[in-house]
mmCIF file of C-alpha atoms and ligand atoms in Angstrom:
data_model
loop_
_atom_site.group_PDB
_atom_site.id
_atom_site.type_symbol
_atom_site.label_atom_id
_atom_site.label_comp_id
_atom_site.label_asym_id
_atom_site.label_seq_id
_atom_site.Cartn_x
_atom_site.Cartn_y
_atom_site.Cartn_z
ATOM 1 C CA MET A 494 13.993 118.450 85.230
ATOM 2 C CA ASP A 495 15.411 120.822 87.867
ATOM 3 C CA GLU A 496 15.159 119.708 91.449
ATOM 4 C CA ALA A 497 11.682 120.394 92.836
ATOM 5 C CA SER A 498 11.472 123.563 94.968
ATOM 6 C CA ASN A 499 10.142 123.150 98.487
ATOM 7 C CA LEU A 500 7.182 125.529 98.768
ATOM 8 C CA LEU A 501 7.714 125.815 102.541
ATOM 9 C CA GLN A 502 10.720 128.048 101.838
ATOM 10 C CA PHE A 503 8.801 130.860 100.143
ATOM 11 C CA ASP A 504 7.171 133.813 101.828
ATOM 12 C CA LYS A 505 4.499 135.477 99.697
ATOM 13 C CA SER A 506 6.724 137.823 97.712
ATOM 14 C CA ALA A 507 9.186 135.010 96.984
ATOM 15 C CA LEU A 508 6.368 132.696 95.870
ATOM 16 C CA VAL A 509 4.890 135.374 93.611
ATOM 17 C CA GLU A 510 8.303 135.868 92.062
ATOM 18 C CA TRP A 511 8.990 132.157 91.672
ATOM 19 C CA LEU A 512 5.619 131.493 90.055
ATOM 20 C CA GLY A 513 5.963 134.643 87.964
ATOM 21 C CA ARG A 514 9.233 133.452 86.459
ATOM 22 C CA ALA A 515 7.300 130.530 84.989
ATOM 23 C CA GLY A 516 4.557 132.816 83.739
ATOM 24 C CA HIS A 517 1.993 132.151 86.464
ATOM 25 C CA LYS A 518 -0.157 134.979 87.755
ATOM 26 C CA ALA A 519 0.557 136.538 91.150
ATOM 27 C CA CYS A 520 -2.915 135.640 92.445
ATOM 28 C CA ARG A 521 -2.024 131.950 92.204
ATOM 29 C CA ALA A 522 0.451 132.431 95.037
ATOM 30 C CA ARG A 523 -2.344 133.132 97.509
ATOM 31 C CA GLN A 524 -4.295 130.092 96.380
ATOM 32 C CA VAL A 525 -1.265 127.846 96.733
ATOM 33 C CA MET A 526 -0.454 129.327 100.150
ATOM 34 C CA HIS A 527 -3.988 128.618 101.376
ATOM 35 C CA TRP A 528 -3.680 124.977 100.409
ATOM 36 C CA VAL A 529 -0.243 124.495 101.897
ATOM 37 C CA HIS A 530 -0.282 126.627 105.045
ATOM 38 C CA GLN A 531 -3.961 126.832 105.923
ATOM 39 C CA ARG A 532 -5.107 123.360 104.944
ATOM 40 C CA GLY A 533 -1.912 121.373 105.271
ATOM 41 C CA VAL A 534 -2.235 119.901 101.793
ATOM 42 C CA ALA A 535 0.972 118.648 100.184
ATOM 43 C CA ASP A 536 -0.574 116.847 97.208
ATOM 44 C CA PHE A 537 -1.033 119.185 94.242
ATOM 45 C CA GLU A 538 -3.751 116.975 92.739
ATOM 46 C CA ALA A 539 -5.940 117.778 95.747
ATOM 47 C CA MET A 540 -5.670 121.552 95.090
ATOM 48 C CA THR A 541 -8.909 121.503 93.191
ATOM 49 C CA ASP A 542 -9.352 125.234 92.576
ATOM 50 C CA LEU A 543 -6.079 125.380 90.618
ATOM 51 C CA ALA A 544 -6.312 124.814 86.864
ATOM 52 C CA ARG A 545 -5.101 121.388 85.769
ATOM 53 C CA PRO A 546 -2.061 122.716 83.849
ATOM 54 C CA LEU A 547 -0.860 124.589 86.960
ATOM 55 C CA ARG A 548 -1.348 121.487 89.100
ATOM 56 C CA ALA A 549 0.656 119.463 86.605
ATOM 57 C CA TRP A 550 3.373 122.113 86.482
ATOM 58 C CA LEU A 551 3.585 122.213 90.288
ATOM 59 C CA HIS A 552 3.768 118.440 90.347
ATOM 60 C CA ASP A 553 6.846 118.624 88.132
ATOM 61 C CA HIS A 554 8.569 121.593 89.737
ATOM 62 C CA ALA A 555 7.514 121.846 93.367
ATOM 63 C CA CYS A 556 7.078 119.832 96.545
ATOM 64 C CA VAL A 557 5.953 120.386 100.111
ATOM 65 C CA GLN A 558 8.784 118.808 102.023
ATOM 66 C CA ALA A 559 8.259 118.421 105.780
ATOM 67 C CA LEU A 560 11.014 117.267 108.148
ATOM 68 C CA PRO A 561 11.261 113.574 109.018
ATOM 69 C CA VAL A 562 10.024 112.986 112.571
ATOM 70 C CA LEU A 563 12.465 110.940 114.631
ATOM 71 C CA ALA A 564 10.321 110.888 117.747
ATOM 72 C CA GLU A 565 7.080 112.259 119.119
ATOM 73 C CA GLN A 566 6.365 112.346 122.820
ATOM 74 C CA ARG A 567 3.156 113.326 124.553
ATOM 75 C CA SER A 568 3.169 114.463 128.150
ATOM 76 C CA ARG A 569 0.383 113.859 130.641
ATOM 77 C CA ASP A 570 -0.154 117.639 130.759
ATOM 78 C CA GLY A 571 -0.839 117.801 126.997
ATOM 79 C CA THR A 572 2.617 119.044 126.007
ATOM 80 C CA VAL A 573 3.829 117.379 122.806
ATOM 81 C CA LYS A 574 7.413 117.308 121.649
ATOM 82 C CA TRP A 575 8.784 116.370 118.254
ATOM 83 C CA LEU A 576 12.363 115.563 117.388
ATOM 84 C CA PHE A 577 12.998 116.319 113.704
ATOM 85 C CA ASP A 578 15.818 114.968 111.580
ATOM 86 C CA VAL A 579 17.638 117.758 109.747
ATOM 87 C CA GLY A 580 20.224 115.484 108.167
ATOM 88 C CA ALA A 581 23.884 114.611 108.731
ATOM 89 C CA GLY A 582 23.126 113.339 112.214
ATOM 90 C CA ASN A 583 21.561 116.609 113.384
ATOM 91 C CA ALA A 584 18.166 116.899 115.018
ATOM 92 C CA VAL A 585 16.066 119.803 116.292
ATOM 93 C CA GLU A 586 13.045 119.970 118.546
ATOM 94 C CA SER A 587 9.704 121.714 118.681
ATOM 95 C CA VAL A 588 7.342 121.694 121.638
ATOM 96 C CA PHE A 589 3.568 122.281 121.648
ATOM 97 C CA ILE A 590 2.400 123.769 124.945
ATOM 98 C CA PRO A 591 -1.367 123.898 125.488
ATOM 99 C CA GLU A 592 -2.814 126.377 127.975
ATOM 100 C CA ALA A 593 -6.284 127.579 128.813
ATOM 101 C CA SER A 594 -6.086 130.748 126.723
ATOM 102 C CA ARG A 595 -3.499 129.851 124.085
ATOM 103 C CA ASN A 596 -1.541 127.059 122.469
ATOM 104 C CA THR A 597 2.105 127.908 121.989
ATOM 105 C CA LEU A 598 4.653 126.262 119.709
ATOM 106 C CA CYS A 599 8.298 126.594 120.650
ATOM 107 C CA VAL A 600 10.376 126.509 117.449
ATOM 108 C CA SER A 601 14.089 125.912 116.792
ATOM 109 C CA SER A 602 16.181 128.142 114.528
ATOM 110 C CA GLN A 603 19.527 126.324 114.399
ATOM 111 C CA ALA A 604 20.910 122.837 114.900
ATOM 112 C CA GLY A 605 23.045 123.570 117.961
ATOM 113 C CA CYS A 606 24.169 127.074 118.894
ATOM 114 C CA ALA A 607 27.479 128.922 118.836
ATOM 115 C CA MET A 608 26.680 131.288 121.711
ATOM 116 C CA ALA A 609 27.914 128.869 124.404
ATOM 117 C CA CYS A 610 25.814 130.189 127.303
ATOM 118 C CA SER A 611 27.038 128.314 130.367
ATOM 119 C CA PHE A 612 23.599 127.163 131.577
ATOM 120 C CA CYS A 613 22.330 125.901 128.206
ATOM 121 C CA SER A 614 22.801 122.396 126.893
ATOM 122 C CA THR A 615 22.299 123.499 123.281
ATOM 123 C CA GLY A 616 25.247 125.807 123.897
ATOM 124 C CA ALA A 617 27.242 122.886 125.286
ATOM 125 C CA GLN A 618 26.534 120.968 122.088
ATOM 126 C CA GLY A 619 28.129 123.635 119.895
ATOM 127 C CA PHE A 620 26.996 124.922 116.531
ATOM 128 C CA ASN A 621 26.095 122.536 113.746
ATOM 129 C CA ARG A 622 24.261 124.582 111.149
ATOM 130 C CA ASN A 623 21.576 127.133 110.418
ATOM 131 C CA LEU A 624 18.104 125.886 109.571
ATOM 132 C CA SER A 625 16.595 127.091 106.300
ATOM 133 C CA SER A 626 13.328 129.067 106.206
ATOM 134 C CA ALA A 627 11.655 125.862 105.015
ATOM 135 C CA GLU A 628 13.016 123.915 107.992
ATOM 136 C CA ILE A 629 11.799 126.577 110.427
ATOM 137 C CA ILE A 630 8.315 126.700 108.863
ATOM 138 C CA ALA A 631 8.197 122.907 108.516
ATOM 139 C CA GLN A 632 8.139 122.687 112.335
ATOM 140 C CA LEU A 633 5.038 124.910 112.483
ATOM 141 C CA TRP A 634 3.406 123.205 109.493
ATOM 142 C CA TRP A 635 3.848 119.780 111.017
ATOM 143 C CA ALA A 636 2.757 120.780 114.514
ATOM 144 C CA GLU A 637 -0.258 122.778 113.319
ATOM 145 C CA PHE A 638 -1.764 120.015 111.209
ATOM 146 C CA THR A 639 -0.794 117.178 113.538
ATOM 147 C CA MET A 640 -2.436 118.961 116.470
ATOM 148 C CA ARG A 641 -5.544 119.938 114.492
ATOM 149 C CA ALA A 642 -6.096 116.250 113.838
ATOM 150 C CA ALA A 643 -5.103 115.165 117.354
ATOM 151 C CA LEU A 644 -7.427 117.701 118.990
ATOM 152 C CA GLY A 645 -10.225 116.966 116.516
ATOM 153 C CA LEU A 646 -10.613 120.636 115.632
ATOM 154 C CA PRO A 647 -13.349 121.618 113.180
ATOM 155 C CA ASP A 648 -12.306 122.630 109.675
ATOM 156 C CA GLY A 649 -10.413 125.897 109.613
ATOM 157 C CA GLU A 650 -9.894 126.177 113.358
ATOM 158 C CA ARG A 651 -6.262 126.705 114.252
ATOM 159 C CA ALA A 652 -4.386 124.602 116.780
ATOM 160 C CA ILE A 653 -1.492 127.004 117.396
ATOM 161 C CA SER A 654 -2.132 130.584 118.505
ATOM 162 C CA ASN A 655 1.385 131.632 119.504
ATOM 163 C CA VAL A 656 4.907 130.922 118.299
ATOM 164 C CA VAL A 657 8.038 131.514 120.362
ATOM 165 C CA MET A 658 11.470 131.245 118.759
ATOM 166 C CA MET A 659 12.827 129.737 121.966
ATOM 167 C CA GLY A 660 13.876 126.308 120.794
ATOM 168 C CA MET A 661 17.392 125.347 119.843
ATOM 169 C CA GLY A 662 19.630 128.043 118.438
ATOM 170 C CA GLU A 663 20.011 131.806 118.376
ATOM 171 C CA PRO A 664 17.409 133.067 115.889
ATOM 172 C CA LEU A 665 19.166 136.373 115.265
ATOM 173 C CA GLN A 666 22.306 134.502 114.181
ATOM 174 C CA ASN A 667 20.196 132.988 111.398
ATOM 175 C CA TYR A 668 18.567 136.207 110.312
ATOM 176 C CA GLY A 669 18.292 135.551 106.574
ATOM 177 C CA ALA A 670 16.248 132.394 107.100
ATOM 178 C CA LEU A 671 14.343 133.709 110.104
ATOM 179 C CA VAL A 672 12.655 136.702 108.469
ATOM 180 C CA PRO A 673 10.829 134.865 105.624
ATOM 181 C CA ALA A 674 9.669 132.282 108.188
ATOM 182 C CA LEU A 675 8.354 135.051 110.471
ATOM 183 C CA ARG A 676 6.590 136.672 107.498
ATOM 184 C CA LEU A 677 4.792 133.416 106.762
ATOM 185 C CA MET A 678 3.730 133.115 110.404
ATOM 186 C CA LEU A 679 2.197 136.614 110.178
ATOM 187 C CA ASP A 680 0.728 136.363 106.679
ATOM 188 C CA ASP A 681 -3.081 136.202 106.588
ATOM 189 C CA ASP A 682 -2.755 133.893 103.596
ATOM 190 C CA ALA A 683 -0.619 131.520 105.674
ATOM 191 C CA TYR A 684 -0.731 131.204 109.496
ATOM 192 C CA GLY A 685 -2.212 134.650 110.183
ATOM 193 C CA LEU A 686 -0.708 135.141 113.649
ATOM 194 C CA SER A 687 -0.610 138.656 115.041
ATOM 195 C CA ARG A 688 2.781 140.245 115.659
ATOM 196 C CA ARG A 689 2.085 140.159 119.390
ATOM 197 C CA ARG A 690 1.748 136.396 119.263
ATOM 198 C CA VAL A 691 5.070 135.712 117.592
ATOM 199 C CA THR A 692 8.093 136.154 119.851
ATOM 200 C CA VAL A 693 11.759 136.157 118.942
ATOM 201 C CA SER A 694 14.003 135.377 121.891
ATOM 202 C CA THR A 695 17.623 136.491 121.671
ATOM 203 C CA SER A 696 20.732 136.394 123.787
ATOM 204 C CA GLY A 697 21.409 139.920 122.516
ATOM 205 C CA VAL A 698 22.668 140.200 118.931
ATOM 206 C CA VAL A 699 22.447 144.000 118.942
ATOM 207 C CA PRO A 700 22.738 144.842 115.209
ATOM 208 C CA MET A 701 20.136 142.233 114.346
ATOM 209 C CA ILE A 702 17.699 143.573 116.944
ATOM 210 C CA ASP A 703 17.874 146.857 115.044
ATOM 211 C CA ARG A 704 17.332 145.112 111.720
ATOM 212 C CA LEU A 705 14.383 143.113 113.041
ATOM 213 C CA ALA A 706 12.772 146.381 114.163
ATOM 214 C CA GLN A 707 12.829 147.492 110.519
ATOM 215 C CA ASP A 708 12.141 144.233 108.709
ATOM 216 C CA CYS A 709 9.635 142.339 110.836
ATOM 217 C CA PRO A 710 8.972 143.749 114.300
ATOM 218 C CA VAL A 711 7.430 140.924 116.302
ATOM 219 C CA ALA A 712 7.435 140.641 120.098
ATOM 220 C CA LEU A 713 10.948 140.568 121.537
ATOM 221 C CA ALA A 714 12.261 138.610 124.498
ATOM 222 C CA VAL A 715 15.833 139.197 125.620
ATOM 223 C CA SER A 716 17.751 136.616 127.601
ATOM 224 C CA LEU A 717 19.285 138.840 130.261
ATOM 225 C CA HIS A 718 20.194 136.458 133.125
ATOM 226 C CA ALA A 719 22.437 138.941 134.928
ATOM 227 C CA PRO A 720 22.237 142.528 136.180
ATOM 228 C CA ASP A 721 25.847 143.515 135.443
ATOM 229 C CA ASP A 722 28.448 142.990 132.727
ATOM 230 C CA ALA A 723 30.893 141.001 134.868
ATOM 231 C CA LEU A 724 28.358 138.264 135.591
ATOM 232 C CA ARG A 725 26.696 138.400 132.175
ATOM 233 C CA ASP A 726 30.098 138.011 130.500
ATOM 234 C CA GLN A 727 30.341 134.679 132.315
ATOM 235 C CA LEU A 728 26.824 133.412 131.670
ATOM 236 C CA VAL A 729 26.247 134.769 128.156
ATOM 237 C CA PRO A 730 29.627 135.125 126.412
ATOM 238 C CA LEU A 731 28.023 137.235 123.661
ATOM 239 C CA ASN A 732 27.877 140.000 126.300
ATOM 240 C CA ARG A 733 31.618 140.566 125.778
ATOM 241 C CA LYS A 734 30.781 141.703 122.253
ATOM 242 C CA TYR A 735 27.531 143.518 123.011
ATOM 243 C CA PRO A 736 27.592 144.632 126.655
ATOM 244 C CA LEU A 737 24.531 145.626 128.648
ATOM 245 C CA ALA A 738 24.594 149.335 127.783
ATOM 246 C CA GLU A 739 24.475 148.503 124.058
ATOM 247 C CA LEU A 740 21.897 145.762 124.508
ATOM 248 C CA LEU A 741 19.577 147.975 126.549
ATOM 249 C CA GLY A 742 20.007 150.737 123.955
ATOM 250 C CA ALA A 743 18.874 148.320 121.228
ATOM 251 C CA CYS A 744 15.875 147.255 123.344
ATOM 252 C CA GLU A 745 14.842 150.866 123.785
ATOM 253 C CA ARG A 746 15.111 151.536 120.040
ATOM 254 C CA TYR A 747 13.147 148.353 119.335
ATOM 255 C CA LEU A 748 10.247 149.509 121.490
ATOM 256 C CA ALA A 749 9.466 152.264 119.003
ATOM 257 C CA HIS A 750 8.581 149.506 116.477
ATOM 258 C CA ALA A 751 7.455 146.661 118.736
ATOM 259 C CA PRO A 752 3.900 145.323 118.812
ATOM 260 C CA ARG A 753 3.987 145.537 122.606
ATOM 261 C CA ASP A 754 4.945 148.467 124.793
ATOM 262 C CA PHE A 755 7.406 146.521 126.909
ATOM 263 C CA ILE A 756 10.372 144.207 126.491
ATOM 264 C CA THR A 757 10.398 140.807 128.164
ATOM 265 C CA PHE A 758 13.596 139.824 129.916
ATOM 266 C CA GLU A 759 14.195 136.157 130.485
ATOM 267 C CA TYR A 760 16.183 135.383 133.590
ATOM 268 C CA CYS A 761 17.313 131.824 134.233
ATOM 269 C CA MET A 762 17.458 131.305 138.013
ATOM 270 C CA LEU A 763 20.773 129.725 139.006
ATOM 271 C CA ASP A 764 21.327 128.824 142.635
ATOM 272 C CA GLY A 765 23.822 131.182 144.281
ATOM 273 C CA VAL A 766 24.932 132.607 140.918
ATOM 274 C CA ASN A 767 22.385 135.257 139.923
ATOM 275 C CA ASP A 768 19.437 134.721 142.284
ATOM 276 C CA THR A 769 20.254 136.601 145.506
ATOM 277 C CA PRO A 770 18.402 139.660 146.851
ATOM 278 C CA GLY A 771 21.504 141.641 145.891
ATOM 279 C CA HIS A 772 21.100 140.573 142.258
ATOM 280 C CA ALA A 773 17.428 141.543 142.321
ATOM 281 C CA ARG A 774 18.355 144.978 143.689
ATOM 282 C CA SER A 775 21.047 145.429 141.018
ATOM 283 C CA LEU A 776 18.577 144.476 138.296
ATOM 284 C CA ILE A 777 16.029 147.009 139.548
ATOM 285 C CA GLU A 778 18.795 149.628 139.732
ATOM 286 C CA LEU A 779 20.065 148.781 136.226
ATOM 287 C CA MET A 780 16.628 149.378 134.735
ATOM 288 C CA ARG A 781 15.617 152.414 136.811
ATOM 289 C CA GLY A 782 14.349 155.208 134.550
ATOM 290 C CA ARG A 783 14.885 153.271 131.314
ATOM 291 C CA PHE A 784 11.880 151.640 129.583
ATOM 292 C CA PRO A 785 8.954 149.360 130.479
ATOM 293 C CA TRP A 786 9.956 145.734 130.932
ATOM 294 C CA LYS A 787 8.648 142.506 132.320
ATOM 295 C CA CYS A 788 10.633 139.701 133.785
ATOM 296 C CA ASN A 789 10.155 136.014 133.095
ATOM 297 C CA LEU A 790 12.018 133.992 135.704
ATOM 298 C CA ILE A 791 12.946 130.530 134.417
ATOM 299 C CA PRO A 792 13.962 127.954 137.015
ATOM 300 C CA PHE A 793 17.169 126.401 135.645
ATOM 301 C CA ASN A 794 16.743 122.950 134.142
ATOM 302 C CA PRO A 795 19.898 121.073 135.019
ATOM 303 C CA PHE A 796 21.805 118.912 132.560
ATOM 304 C CA PRO A 797 24.815 116.675 133.102
ATOM 305 C CA GLY A 798 28.114 118.479 133.440
ATOM 306 C CA SER A 799 26.704 121.996 133.792
ATOM 307 C CA GLY A 800 27.955 122.346 137.368
ATOM 308 C CA LEU A 801 24.956 124.565 138.064
ATOM 309 C CA ARG A 802 21.917 124.091 140.291
ATOM 310 C CA ARG A 803 18.332 125.277 140.101
ATOM 311 C CA SER A 804 17.377 128.033 142.552
ATOM 312 C CA SER A 805 15.045 126.968 145.333
ATOM 313 C CA PRO A 806 11.366 127.879 144.919
ATOM 314 C CA GLN A 807 11.772 130.201 147.932
ATOM 315 C CA ARG A 808 14.611 132.067 146.230
ATOM 316 C CA VAL A 809 12.625 132.399 143.015
ATOM 317 C CA ALA A 810 9.592 133.647 144.946
ATOM 318 C CA GLN A 811 11.716 136.141 146.883
ATOM 319 C CA PHE A 812 13.308 137.459 143.680
ATOM 320 C CA ALA A 813 9.891 137.802 142.035
ATOM 321 C CA ALA A 814 8.498 139.571 145.103
ATOM 322 C CA MET A 815 11.342 142.104 145.115
ATOM 323 C CA LEU A 816 10.686 142.925 141.468
ATOM 324 C CA ALA A 817 6.953 143.184 142.152
ATOM 325 C CA ASP A 818 7.609 145.583 145.055
ATOM 326 C CA ALA A 819 9.551 147.743 142.602
ATOM 327 C CA GLY A 820 6.553 147.761 140.252
ATOM 328 C CA ILE A 821 7.939 145.229 137.788
ATOM 329 C CA VAL A 822 5.693 142.454 136.479
ATOM 330 C CA ALA A 823 7.570 139.236 137.183
ATOM 331 C CA THR A 824 6.278 135.826 136.192
ATOM 332 C CA VAL A 825 7.767 132.463 137.021
ATOM 333 C CA ARG A 826 7.780 130.114 134.069
ATOM 334 C CA LYS A 827 5.962 126.908 134.815
ATOM 335 C CA THR A 828 7.778 123.759 133.939
ATOM 336 C CA ARG A 829 5.801 121.813 131.384
ATOM 337 C CA GLY A 830 6.128 118.364 129.955
ATOM 338 C CA ASP A 831 8.323 117.211 132.840
ATOM 339 C CA ASP A 832 7.525 113.557 132.233
ATOM 340 C CA ILE A 833 8.862 113.796 128.667
ATOM 341 C CA ASP A 834 11.796 116.107 129.471
ATOM 342 C CA ALA A 835 10.294 118.851 127.356
ATOM 343 C CA ALA A 836 11.179 121.545 129.870
ATOM 344 C CA CYS A 837 13.532 124.386 128.942
ATOM 345 C CA GLY A 838 17.048 123.160 128.399
ATOM 346 C CA GLN A 839 16.301 119.481 128.102
ATOM 347 C CA LEU A 840 15.985 117.000 125.309
ATOM 348 C CA ALA A 841 14.153 113.735 125.403
ATOM 349 C CA GLY A 842 17.070 111.914 126.950
ATOM 350 C CA GLU A 843 17.827 110.996 123.400
ATOM 351 C CA VAL A 844 20.448 112.164 120.999
ATOM 352 C CA LEU A 845 21.305 111.192 117.515
ATOM 353 C CA ASP A 846 24.065 108.676 117.534
ATOM 354 C CA ARG A 847 26.448 110.286 115.053
ATOM 355 C CA THR A 848 28.781 107.345 115.193
ATOM 356 C CA SER A 849 26.242 104.846 113.940
ATOM 357 C CA ARG A 850 27.326 103.364 110.643
ATOM 358 C CA ARG A 851 23.768 102.435 109.944
ATOM 359 C CA GLY A 852 22.906 106.093 109.737
ATOM 360 C CA ALA A 853 20.977 108.274 112.122
ATOM 361 C CA ARG A 854 19.039 106.605 114.846
ATOM 362 C CA VAL A 855 17.697 107.691 118.188
ATOM 363 C CA VAL A 856 19.496 106.243 121.152
ATOM 364 C CA PRO A 857 19.180 106.738 124.895
ATOM 365 C CA ILE A 858 21.460 109.468 126.081
ATOM 366 C CA ALA A 859 23.429 107.264 128.445
ATOM 367 C CA ALA A 860 24.215 104.886 125.617
ATOM 368 C CA ALA A 861 25.270 107.713 123.344
ATOM 369 C CA GLY A 862 27.735 108.935 125.928
ATOM 370 C CA ALA A 863 27.432 112.470 124.609
ATOM 371 C CA ALA A 864 26.163 115.745 125.905
ATOM 372 C CA PRO A 865 22.455 116.008 125.252
ATOM 373 C CA SER A 866 21.329 118.355 122.612
ATOM 374 C CA ALA A 867 18.580 120.394 124.092
ATOM 375 C CA LEU A 868 15.647 122.583 123.769
ATOM 376 C CA PRO A 869 16.695 125.615 125.762
ATOM 377 C CA GLY A 870 13.433 127.227 126.500
ATOM 378 C CA HIS A 871 9.831 127.781 125.773
ATOM 379 C CA SER A 872 7.353 129.967 127.486
ATOM 380 C CA ALA A 873 4.416 128.824 129.471
HETATM 381 N N1 SAH B 1263 18.956 131.546 121.783
HETATM 382 C C1 SAH B 1263 17.817 132.269 122.195
HETATM 383 C C2 SAH B 1263 16.547 131.466 122.152
HETATM 384 C C3 SAH B 1263 16.625 130.053 122.618
HETATM 385 S S1 SAH B 1263 16.938 129.850 124.310
HETATM 386 C C4 SAH B 1263 18.035 132.859 123.579
HETATM 387 O O1 SAH B 1263 19.029 132.532 124.206
HETATM 388 O O2 SAH B 1263 17.221 133.674 123.981
HETATM 389 C C5 SAH B 1263 15.360 130.194 125.042
HETATM 390 C C6 SAH B 1263 15.432 130.499 126.534
HETATM 391 O O3 SAH B 1263 15.746 129.327 127.308
HETATM 392 C C7 SAH B 1263 16.509 131.514 126.852
HETATM 393 O O4 SAH B 1263 16.017 132.505 127.691
HETATM 394 C C8 SAH B 1263 17.534 130.677 127.537
HETATM 395 O O5 SAH B 1263 18.316 131.461 128.362
HETATM 396 C C9 SAH B 1263 16.711 129.663 128.281
HETATM 397 N N2 SAH B 1263 17.454 128.479 128.718
HETATM 398 C C10 SAH B 1263 18.517 127.911 128.105
HETATM 399 N N3 SAH B 1263 18.960 126.849 128.803
HETATM 400 C C11 SAH B 1263 18.176 126.749 129.887
HETATM 401 C C12 SAH B 1263 18.141 125.850 130.988
HETATM 402 N N4 SAH B 1263 19.006 124.840 131.102
HETATM 403 N N5 SAH B 1263 17.188 126.033 131.923
HETATM 404 C C13 SAH B 1263 16.313 127.041 131.796
HETATM 405 N N6 SAH B 1263 16.285 127.913 130.784
HETATM 406 C C14 SAH B 1263 17.220 127.780 129.838
HETATM 407 FE FE1 SF4 B 1264 22.255 129.600 122.283
HETATM 408 FE FE2 SF4 B 1264 20.123 130.628 123.558
HETATM 409 FE FE3 SF4 B 1264 21.361 128.404 124.464
HETATM 410 FE FE4 SF4 B 1264 22.587 130.763 124.673
HETATM 411 S S1 SF4 B 1264 20.664 130.161 125.677
HETATM 412 S S2 SF4 B 1264 23.530 128.842 123.982
HETATM 413 S S3 SF4 B 1264 21.923 131.761 122.781
HETATM 414 S S4 SF4 B 1264 20.262 128.619 122.534
#
């Protein structure tokens, strides 16, 4: 028998094709998707509206393979964080962030990241590998059905209303796996989220912003962090390849396809580096006469060895006020899950000990003696 195919990898067209190759009708794809993505069922025997022969065939050829959970932590404020094992000593994180009007899941796209932004501990960790579509969706699948049970939601009521691709990794550097996962998030036969409620955050991979506009235009957040090329070159090295003029051009083109009529800029507030009134003025000047934008100011979450400090609350407030005076909506991201280190840029104080001969295990960060892997950001 061939190796069983993980159904979490297939968006609808791929599932139709895969089932079709074995002679199954296209309409079966929707039924299977309902069971897997809307009811969280992984056991084909329980899929009672499928004919017995199809159930038996699925049993032999398919599986619903979630990611092993290395750790789950629950914060006093309701934030829940999972650390998932993705093999070979690599782990990724997802964070569930409950709020009054929405419940957001922050999802990872890569184990590590090659972009090497100076304020990001995932960047400090380096790139390990891309996640597959199945591994991206497995984070949502696990979180959705775990939280439905944990919150005691009635049948059919969804736990997660929003997804932000703001976990570990640069989603637009893993484009081939990202798009099928986004399609499943949007599909009414799967998670049924509206395009406005799914956000891709990018450090600025210009050609892929243009492709996303064509292939799957969800809400876009751009990690700006600096108002000029000289400073952005330092903070976000990718800027040397795609400087601000090109990045802003791509944002403007994206708006023609976007589900929202503005672009969100994320701006990580670094004490004395990018947070002065002069920087605020330059940012306002940079954007004058361009396109509608909003600014999400993220107080920097320090990590060992970064050499950077968080801006004071006064500085953040002053920066936000200057943007507001210029007519720009500026929000300050609340830090959530502080007691479990689930805030942007932090991991649980745990890393996988790659040196362990007994295989992967979770160890305290101090004992591991390594840079923490990290969850860079998630919106609140
Ligand atoms: N790679 C993508 C998405 C993941 S990072 C990107 O860079 O946009 C998600 C957000 O968290 C980004 O805006 C990133 O700049 C921010 N971030 C990274 N490290 C951080 C830290 N230590 N403190 C605060 N925000 C951080
Ligand atoms: Fe990668 Fe985003 Fe971190 Fe930069 S901020 S290193 S792009 S995860």
